[in-house]
Short mmCIF file of C-alpha atoms and ligand atoms in Angstrom, two decimals:
data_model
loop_
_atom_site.label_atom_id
_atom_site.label_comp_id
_atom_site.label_asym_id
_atom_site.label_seq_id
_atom_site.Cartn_x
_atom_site.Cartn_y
_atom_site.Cartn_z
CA UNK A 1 5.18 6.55 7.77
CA UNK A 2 7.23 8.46 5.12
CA UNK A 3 5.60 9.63 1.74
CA UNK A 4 7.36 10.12 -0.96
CA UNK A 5 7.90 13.62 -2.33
CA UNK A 6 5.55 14.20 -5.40
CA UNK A 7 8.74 16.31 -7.44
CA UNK A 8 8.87 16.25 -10.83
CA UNK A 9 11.97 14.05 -11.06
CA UNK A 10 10.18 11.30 -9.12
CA UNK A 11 6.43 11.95 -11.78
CA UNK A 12 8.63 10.94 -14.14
CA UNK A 13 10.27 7.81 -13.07
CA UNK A 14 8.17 5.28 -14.91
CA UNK A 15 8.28 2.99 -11.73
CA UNK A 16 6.63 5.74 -10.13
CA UNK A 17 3.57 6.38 -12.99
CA UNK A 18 3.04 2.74 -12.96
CA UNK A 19 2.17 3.36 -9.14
CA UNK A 20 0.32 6.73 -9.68
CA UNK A 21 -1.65 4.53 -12.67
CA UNK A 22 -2.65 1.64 -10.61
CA UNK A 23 -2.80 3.08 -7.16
CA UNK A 24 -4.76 6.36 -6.50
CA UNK A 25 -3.43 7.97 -3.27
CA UNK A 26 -5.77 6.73 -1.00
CA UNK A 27 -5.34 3.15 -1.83
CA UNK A 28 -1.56 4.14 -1.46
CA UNK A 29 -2.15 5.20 2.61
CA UNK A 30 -4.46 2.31 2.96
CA UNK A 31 -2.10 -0.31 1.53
CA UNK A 32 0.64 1.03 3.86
CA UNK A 33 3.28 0.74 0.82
CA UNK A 34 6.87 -0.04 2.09
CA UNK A 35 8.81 3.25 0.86
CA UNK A 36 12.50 3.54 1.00
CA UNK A 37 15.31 6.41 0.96
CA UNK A 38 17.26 7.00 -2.08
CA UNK A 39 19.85 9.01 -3.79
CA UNK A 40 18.31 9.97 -7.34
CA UNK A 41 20.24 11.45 -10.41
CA UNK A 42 17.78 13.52 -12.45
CA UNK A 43 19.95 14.00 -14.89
CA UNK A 44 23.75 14.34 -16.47
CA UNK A 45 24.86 17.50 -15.18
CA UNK A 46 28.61 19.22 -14.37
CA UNK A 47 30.13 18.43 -10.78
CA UNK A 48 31.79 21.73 -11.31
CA UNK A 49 28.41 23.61 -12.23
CA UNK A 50 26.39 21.67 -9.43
CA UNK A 51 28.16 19.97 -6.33
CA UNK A 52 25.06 18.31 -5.28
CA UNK A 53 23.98 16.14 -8.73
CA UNK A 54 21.74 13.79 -6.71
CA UNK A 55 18.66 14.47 -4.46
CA UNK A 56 17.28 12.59 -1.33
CA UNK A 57 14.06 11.12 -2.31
CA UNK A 58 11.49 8.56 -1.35
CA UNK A 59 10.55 6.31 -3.34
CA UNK A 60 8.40 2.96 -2.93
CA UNK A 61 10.61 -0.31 -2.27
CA UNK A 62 10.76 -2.31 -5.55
CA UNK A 63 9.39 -5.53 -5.67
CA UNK A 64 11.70 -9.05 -7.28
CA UNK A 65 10.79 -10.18 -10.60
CA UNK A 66 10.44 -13.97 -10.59
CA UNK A 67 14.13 -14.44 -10.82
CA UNK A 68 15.51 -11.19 -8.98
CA UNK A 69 16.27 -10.70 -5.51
CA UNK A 70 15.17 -7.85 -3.65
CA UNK A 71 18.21 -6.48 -1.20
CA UNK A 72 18.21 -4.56 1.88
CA UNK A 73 21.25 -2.52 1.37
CA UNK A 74 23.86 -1.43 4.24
CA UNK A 75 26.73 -0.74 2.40
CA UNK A 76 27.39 0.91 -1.17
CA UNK A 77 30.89 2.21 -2.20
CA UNK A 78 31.31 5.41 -4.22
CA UNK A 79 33.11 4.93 -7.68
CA UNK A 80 34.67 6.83 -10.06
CA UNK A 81 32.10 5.61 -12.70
CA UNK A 82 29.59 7.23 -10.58
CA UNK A 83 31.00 10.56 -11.54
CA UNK A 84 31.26 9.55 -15.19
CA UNK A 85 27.51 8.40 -14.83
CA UNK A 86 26.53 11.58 -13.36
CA UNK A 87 28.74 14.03 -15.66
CA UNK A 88 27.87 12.44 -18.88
CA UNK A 89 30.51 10.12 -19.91
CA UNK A 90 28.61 7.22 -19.42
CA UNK A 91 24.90 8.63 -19.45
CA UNK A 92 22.60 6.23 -17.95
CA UNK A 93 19.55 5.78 -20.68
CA UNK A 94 16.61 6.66 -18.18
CA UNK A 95 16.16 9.07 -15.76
CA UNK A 96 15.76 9.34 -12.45
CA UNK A 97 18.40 6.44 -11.64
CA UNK A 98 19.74 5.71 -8.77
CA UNK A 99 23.52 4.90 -8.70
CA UNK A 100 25.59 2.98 -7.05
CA UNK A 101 27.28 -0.70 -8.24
CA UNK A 102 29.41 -2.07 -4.80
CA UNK A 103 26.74 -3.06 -2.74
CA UNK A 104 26.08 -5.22 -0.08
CA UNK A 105 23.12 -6.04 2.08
CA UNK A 106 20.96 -9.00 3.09
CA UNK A 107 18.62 -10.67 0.90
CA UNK A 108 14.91 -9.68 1.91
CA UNK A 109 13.04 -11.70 -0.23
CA UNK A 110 12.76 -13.59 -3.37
CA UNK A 111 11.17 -14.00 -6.77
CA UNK A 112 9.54 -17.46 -7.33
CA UNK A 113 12.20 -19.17 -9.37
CA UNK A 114 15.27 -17.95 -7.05
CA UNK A 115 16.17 -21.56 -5.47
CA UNK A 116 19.83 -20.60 -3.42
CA UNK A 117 19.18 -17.11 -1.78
CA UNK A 118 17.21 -17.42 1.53
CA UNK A 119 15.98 -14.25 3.28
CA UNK A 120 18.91 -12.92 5.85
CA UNK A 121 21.80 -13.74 2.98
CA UNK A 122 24.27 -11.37 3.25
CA UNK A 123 25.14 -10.69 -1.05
CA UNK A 124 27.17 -8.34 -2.37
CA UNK A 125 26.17 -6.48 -5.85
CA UNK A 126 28.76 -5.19 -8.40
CA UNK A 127 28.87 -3.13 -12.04
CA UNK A 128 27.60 -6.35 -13.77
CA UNK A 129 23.88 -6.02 -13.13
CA UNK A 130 23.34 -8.99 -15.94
CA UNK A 131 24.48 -10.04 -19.30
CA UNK A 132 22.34 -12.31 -22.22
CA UNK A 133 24.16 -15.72 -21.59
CA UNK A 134 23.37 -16.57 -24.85
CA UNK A 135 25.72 -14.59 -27.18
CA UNK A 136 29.60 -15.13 -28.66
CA UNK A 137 30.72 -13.51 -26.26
CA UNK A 138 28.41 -14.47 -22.88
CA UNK A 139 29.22 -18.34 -23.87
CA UNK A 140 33.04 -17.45 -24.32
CA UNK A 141 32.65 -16.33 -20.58
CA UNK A 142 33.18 -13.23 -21.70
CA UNK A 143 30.11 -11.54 -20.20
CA UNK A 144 32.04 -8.36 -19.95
CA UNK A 145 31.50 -7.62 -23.83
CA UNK A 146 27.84 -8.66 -24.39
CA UNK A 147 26.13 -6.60 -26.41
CA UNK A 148 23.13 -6.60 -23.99
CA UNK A 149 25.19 -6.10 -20.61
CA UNK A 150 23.57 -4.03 -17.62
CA UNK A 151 25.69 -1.68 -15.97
CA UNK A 152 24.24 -1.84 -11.82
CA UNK A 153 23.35 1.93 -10.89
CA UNK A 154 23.15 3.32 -14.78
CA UNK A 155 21.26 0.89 -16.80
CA UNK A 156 18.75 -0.59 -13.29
CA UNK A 157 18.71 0.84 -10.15
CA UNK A 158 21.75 0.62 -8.01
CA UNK A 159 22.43 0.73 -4.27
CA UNK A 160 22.29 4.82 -3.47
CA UNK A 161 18.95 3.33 -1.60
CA UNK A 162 17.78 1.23 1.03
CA UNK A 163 16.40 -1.43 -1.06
CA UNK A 164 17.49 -2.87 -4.53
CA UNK A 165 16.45 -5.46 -6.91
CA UNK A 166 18.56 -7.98 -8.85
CA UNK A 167 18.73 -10.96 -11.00
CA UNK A 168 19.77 -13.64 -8.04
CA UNK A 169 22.48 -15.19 -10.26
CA UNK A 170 24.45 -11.83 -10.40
CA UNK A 171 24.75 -11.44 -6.41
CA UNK A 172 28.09 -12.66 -5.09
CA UNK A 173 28.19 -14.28 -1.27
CA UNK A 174 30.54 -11.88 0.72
CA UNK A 175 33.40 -14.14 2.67
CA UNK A 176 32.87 -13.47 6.66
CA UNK A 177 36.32 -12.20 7.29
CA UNK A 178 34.45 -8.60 5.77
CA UNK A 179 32.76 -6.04 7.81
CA UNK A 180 30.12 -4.38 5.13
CA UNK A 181 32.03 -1.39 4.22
CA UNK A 182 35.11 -2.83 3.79
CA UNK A 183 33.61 -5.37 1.51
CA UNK A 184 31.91 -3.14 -0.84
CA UNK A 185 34.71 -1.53 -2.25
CA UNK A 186 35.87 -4.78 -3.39
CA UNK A 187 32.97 -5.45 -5.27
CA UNK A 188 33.98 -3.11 -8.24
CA UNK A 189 37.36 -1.00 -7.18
CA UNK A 190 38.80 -4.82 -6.62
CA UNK A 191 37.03 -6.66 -9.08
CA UNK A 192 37.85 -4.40 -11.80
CA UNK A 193 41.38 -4.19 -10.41
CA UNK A 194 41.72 -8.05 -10.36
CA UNK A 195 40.70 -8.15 -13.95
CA UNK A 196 43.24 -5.53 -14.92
CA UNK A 197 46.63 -7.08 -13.45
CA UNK A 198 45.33 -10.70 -14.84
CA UNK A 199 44.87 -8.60 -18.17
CA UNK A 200 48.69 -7.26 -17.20
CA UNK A 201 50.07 -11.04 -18.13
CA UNK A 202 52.83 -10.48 -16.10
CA UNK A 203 54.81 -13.34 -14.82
CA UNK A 204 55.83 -13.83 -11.47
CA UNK A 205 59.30 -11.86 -10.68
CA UNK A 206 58.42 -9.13 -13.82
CA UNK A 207 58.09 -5.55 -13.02
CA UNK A 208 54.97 -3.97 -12.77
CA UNK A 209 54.18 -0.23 -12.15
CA UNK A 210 50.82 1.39 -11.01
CA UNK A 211 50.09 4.98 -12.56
CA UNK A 212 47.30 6.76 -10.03
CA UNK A 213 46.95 5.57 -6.25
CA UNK A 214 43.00 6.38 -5.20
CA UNK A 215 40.71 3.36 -4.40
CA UNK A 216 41.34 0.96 -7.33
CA UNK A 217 45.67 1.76 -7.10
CA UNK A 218 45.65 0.02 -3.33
CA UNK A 219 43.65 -2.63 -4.45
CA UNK A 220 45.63 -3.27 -7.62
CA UNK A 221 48.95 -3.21 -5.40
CA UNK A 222 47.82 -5.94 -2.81
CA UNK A 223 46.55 -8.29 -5.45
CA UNK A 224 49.74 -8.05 -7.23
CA UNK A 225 51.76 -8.57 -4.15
CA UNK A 226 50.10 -11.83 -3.16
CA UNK A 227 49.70 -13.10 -6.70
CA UNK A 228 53.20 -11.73 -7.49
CA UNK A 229 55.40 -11.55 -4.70
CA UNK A 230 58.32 -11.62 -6.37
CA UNK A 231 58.04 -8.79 -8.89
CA UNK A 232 58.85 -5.02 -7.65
CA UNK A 233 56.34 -2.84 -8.26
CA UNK A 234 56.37 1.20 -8.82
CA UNK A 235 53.83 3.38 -8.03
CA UNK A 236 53.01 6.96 -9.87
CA UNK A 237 51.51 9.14 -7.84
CA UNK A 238 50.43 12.74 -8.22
CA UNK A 239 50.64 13.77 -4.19
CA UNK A 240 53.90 12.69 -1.95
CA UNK A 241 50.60 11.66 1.23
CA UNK A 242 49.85 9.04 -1.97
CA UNK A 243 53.17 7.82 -2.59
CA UNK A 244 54.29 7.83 0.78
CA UNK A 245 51.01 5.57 1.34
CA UNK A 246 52.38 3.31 -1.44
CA UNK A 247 55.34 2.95 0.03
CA UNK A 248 54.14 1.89 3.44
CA UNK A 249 51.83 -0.85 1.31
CA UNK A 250 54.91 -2.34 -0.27
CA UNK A 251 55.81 -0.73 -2.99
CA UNK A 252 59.60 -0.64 -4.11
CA UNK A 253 59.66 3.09 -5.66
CA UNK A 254 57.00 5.96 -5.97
CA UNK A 255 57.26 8.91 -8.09
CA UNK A 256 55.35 12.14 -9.84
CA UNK A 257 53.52 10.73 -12.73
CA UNK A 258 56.02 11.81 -15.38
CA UNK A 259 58.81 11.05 -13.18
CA UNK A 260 61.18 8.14 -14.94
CA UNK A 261 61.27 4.61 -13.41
CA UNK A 262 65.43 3.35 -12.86
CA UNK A 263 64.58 0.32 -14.99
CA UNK A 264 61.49 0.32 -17.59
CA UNK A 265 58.88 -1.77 -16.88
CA UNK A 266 57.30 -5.55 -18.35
CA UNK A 267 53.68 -3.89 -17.34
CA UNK A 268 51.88 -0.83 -15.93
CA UNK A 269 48.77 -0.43 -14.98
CA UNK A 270 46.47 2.90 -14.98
CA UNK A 271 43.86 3.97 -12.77
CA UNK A 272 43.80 7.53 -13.53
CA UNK A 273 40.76 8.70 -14.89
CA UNK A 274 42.94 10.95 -17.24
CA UNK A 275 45.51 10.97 -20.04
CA UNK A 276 48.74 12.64 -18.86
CA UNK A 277 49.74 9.26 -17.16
CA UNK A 278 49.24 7.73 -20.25
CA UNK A 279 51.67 9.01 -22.24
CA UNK A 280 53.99 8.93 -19.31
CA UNK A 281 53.54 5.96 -18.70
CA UNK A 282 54.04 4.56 -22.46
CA UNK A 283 57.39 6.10 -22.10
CA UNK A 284 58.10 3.92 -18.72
CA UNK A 285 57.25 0.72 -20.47
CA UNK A 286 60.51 -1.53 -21.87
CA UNK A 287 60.21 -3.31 -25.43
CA UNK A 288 57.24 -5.30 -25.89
CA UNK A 289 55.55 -4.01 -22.49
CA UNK A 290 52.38 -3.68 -22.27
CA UNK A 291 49.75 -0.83 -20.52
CA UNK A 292 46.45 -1.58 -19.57
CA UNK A 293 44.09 0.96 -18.83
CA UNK A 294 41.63 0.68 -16.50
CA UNK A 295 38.93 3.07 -16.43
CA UNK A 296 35.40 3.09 -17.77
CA UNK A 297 35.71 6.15 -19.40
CA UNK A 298 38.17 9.21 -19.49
CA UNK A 299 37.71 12.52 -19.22
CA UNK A 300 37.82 15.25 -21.70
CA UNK A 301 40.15 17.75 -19.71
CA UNK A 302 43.59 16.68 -20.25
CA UNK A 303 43.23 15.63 -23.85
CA UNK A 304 45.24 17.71 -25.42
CA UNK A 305 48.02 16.05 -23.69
CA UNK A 306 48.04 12.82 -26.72
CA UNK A 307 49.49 15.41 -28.64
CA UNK A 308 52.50 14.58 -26.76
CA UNK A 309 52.84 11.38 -27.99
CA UNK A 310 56.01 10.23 -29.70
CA UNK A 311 55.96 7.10 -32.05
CA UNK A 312 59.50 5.98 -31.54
CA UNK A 313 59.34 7.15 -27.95
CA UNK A 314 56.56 6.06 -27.00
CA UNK A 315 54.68 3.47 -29.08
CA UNK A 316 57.40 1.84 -31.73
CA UNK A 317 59.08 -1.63 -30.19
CA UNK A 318 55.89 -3.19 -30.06
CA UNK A 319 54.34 -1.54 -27.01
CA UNK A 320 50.90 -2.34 -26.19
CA UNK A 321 47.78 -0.60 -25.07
CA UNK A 322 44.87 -2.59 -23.78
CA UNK A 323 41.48 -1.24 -22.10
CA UNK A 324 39.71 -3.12 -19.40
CA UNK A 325 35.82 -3.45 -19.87
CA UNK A 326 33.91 -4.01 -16.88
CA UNK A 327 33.74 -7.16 -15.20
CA UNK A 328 32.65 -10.76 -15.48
CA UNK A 329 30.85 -13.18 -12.53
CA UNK A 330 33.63 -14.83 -12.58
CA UNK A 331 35.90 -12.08 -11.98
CA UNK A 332 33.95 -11.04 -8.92
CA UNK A 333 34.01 -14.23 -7.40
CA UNK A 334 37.69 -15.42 -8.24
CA UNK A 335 38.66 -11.87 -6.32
CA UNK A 336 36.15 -12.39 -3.30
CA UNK A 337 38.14 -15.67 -2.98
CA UNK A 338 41.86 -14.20 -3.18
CA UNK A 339 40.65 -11.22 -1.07
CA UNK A 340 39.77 -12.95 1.98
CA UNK A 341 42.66 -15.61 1.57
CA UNK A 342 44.97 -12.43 1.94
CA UNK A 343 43.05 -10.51 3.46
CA UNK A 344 42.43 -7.19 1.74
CA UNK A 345 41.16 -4.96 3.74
CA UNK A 346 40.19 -2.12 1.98
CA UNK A 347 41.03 1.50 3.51
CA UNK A 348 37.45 2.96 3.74
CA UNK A 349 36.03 6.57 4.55
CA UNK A 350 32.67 6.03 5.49
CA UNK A 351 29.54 8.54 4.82
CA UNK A 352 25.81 8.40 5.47
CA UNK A 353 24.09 7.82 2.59
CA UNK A 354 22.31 11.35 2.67
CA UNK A 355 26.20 12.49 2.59
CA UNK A 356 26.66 10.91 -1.22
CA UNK A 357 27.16 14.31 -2.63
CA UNK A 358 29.54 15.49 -0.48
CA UNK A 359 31.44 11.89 -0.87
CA UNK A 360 32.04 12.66 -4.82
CA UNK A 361 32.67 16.09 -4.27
CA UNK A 362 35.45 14.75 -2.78
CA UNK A 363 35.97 12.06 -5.19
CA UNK A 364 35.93 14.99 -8.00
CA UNK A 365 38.53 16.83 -6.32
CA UNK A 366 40.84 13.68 -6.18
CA UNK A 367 40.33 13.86 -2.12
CA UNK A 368 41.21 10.33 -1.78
CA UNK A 369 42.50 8.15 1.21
CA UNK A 370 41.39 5.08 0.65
CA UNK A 371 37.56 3.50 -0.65
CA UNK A 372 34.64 5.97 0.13
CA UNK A 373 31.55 3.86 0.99
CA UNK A 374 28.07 4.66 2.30
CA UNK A 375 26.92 3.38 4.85
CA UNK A 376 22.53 3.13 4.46
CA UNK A 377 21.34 1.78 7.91
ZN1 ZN B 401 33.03 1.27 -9.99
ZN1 ZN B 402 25.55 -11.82 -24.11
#
């Protein structure tokens, strides 16, 4: 049997003190506790200063709450937001946490209220860990913007981990036609995507560009193609191997980020976790167009670059600028649906989960072919 290791980090998880307080050691061994692997953030710290934020732990296997599920995982993409999580951007408000918010994995059992999960469902979990359903906002179906939402991974537990726990009602059922890694990246790379080119309001046969081309940018482009096939789209891409890759998916032009489009454009989408495609891309948008950016958070490095920005040039003609805020049920489910009517199938990379450092490294360093996703068992 594995025992977890008594570090600091893991003294001061509160799970953990609630364990330490009710179970002495020896009641621990004799009560043959389930324990499970996980990938715990201590706390917010620099990728650049430390390459290895998270630490292989053990921890025991959380128990449901009367309406949660509790989740074997096998599958748990690596985000973007995960480095934003980890690096400070988007601090999560306890510590240790375990990230993680595309998972999938089979239900393993249930709280007492939970009526439509049976043990052996195969669920998928994404950013939207829950909401208050009974504010403005939840009512409006607009869960995204609740005061009280629950980010999976920063504000509970997420999937770096063999087991999670979850409210049943924000688990998703994962169409068939997916193997588990190349569903998880759907769950928030796709999901988030979908939201963004609905939030585009482009009709079909209006031109659309894409500014970045990781994870999120190849999801973004297939949705568009089936939901748009008649508009051209154009991809900005900071490495010809990404462009080249856009092109092969469909695309009808690729180009450096700054590079100028032949016609502007009714909509563009950006993926980037920076601000340089911003500005170029508020330049690539016609009269009345409209960018929407899609990222959690942005980072610091590139900021100066705003200074750039010209008001006739860029923002004068009625140009718009509109953020996308995490994701509703209802998102994640209208996408599952497209998805597997397509099908997307997701590029993935796949990594053990005791790899999840080295699989953001390479996220950090914008080494990106596709969805990176972990694989737990
Ligand atoms: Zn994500
Ligand atoms: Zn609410």
């Amino acid at each position: 049997m594995n025992l977890p290791n008594f570090n600091t980090a893991v003294n001061n998880s509160p799970f953990y003190q609630i364990m330490i307080i009710k179970t002495p050691l020896s009641e621990y061994l004799n009560n043959n506790f389930l324990i499970m692997k996980a990938m715990i953030l201590q706390s917010v710290t620099s990728m650049e200063a430390n390459s290895k934020p998270l630490s292989l732990t053990s921890l025991p296997v959380p128990e449901p709450a009367e309406n949660e599920v509790l989740i074997r995982v096998s599958a748990c993409g690596v985000c973007h937001t995960d480095l934003d999580e980890i690096e400070g951007r988007t601090p999560p408000p306890r510590f240790p946490v375990i990230p993680g918010h595309q998972v999938i994995g089979k239900v393993d059992s249930s709280g007492k209220n939970v009526k439509d999960l049976r043990s052996g469902d195969r669920v998928g979990v994404a950013w939207i860990f829950s909401a208050c359903g009974k504010c403005k906002y939840c009512l409006e179906g607009r869960e995204n913007l609740c005061r009280d939402f629950m980010a999976t991974g920063r504000d509970a537990d997420g999937g770096y981990a063999e087991y999670m726990t979850i409210p049943a009602d924000f688990t998703y059922r994962i169409p068939d036609v997916y193997t588990d890694s190349q569903a998880a990246p759907l769950l928030c790379a796709g999901a988030v995507g979908y939201r963004s080119v609905k939030l585009a309001g482009i009709r079909d046969g209006q031109t659309i560009g894409l500014t970045g081309f990781g994870a999120a940018g190849h999801l973004v482009l297939k949705i568009i193609k089936y939901k748009y096939p008649a508009s051209a789209i154009f991809v900005f891409a900071r490495s010809s191997e990404e462009r080249e890759f856009a092109i092969q998916l469909g695309a009808a032009w690729a180009g450096d980020t700054t590079d100028r489009v032949p016609e502007l454009l009714d909509s563009i989408i950006d993926t980037t976790p920076v601000w340089k495609p911003v500005v170029a891309a508020l330049e690539n948008l016609r009269p009345g167009g409209r960018l929407v950016i899609n990222a959690i958070r942005k980072e610091d490095a590139d900021k100066d670059y705003l200074l750039n920005i010209d008001y006739s040039r860029h923002l004068w003609m009625e140009k718009e600028i509109r953020s996308v805020a995490n994701v509703t049920r209802g998102d994640v489910r209208e996408f599952l649906s497209i998805a597997s009517e397509v099908p997307i199938l997701p590029e993935v990379q796949e990594f053990r989960l005791e790899e999840a450092n080295h699989a953001l490294k390479e996220l950090k360093d914008r080494k990106i072919r596709g969805a990176k996703v972990l694989l737990i068992r």
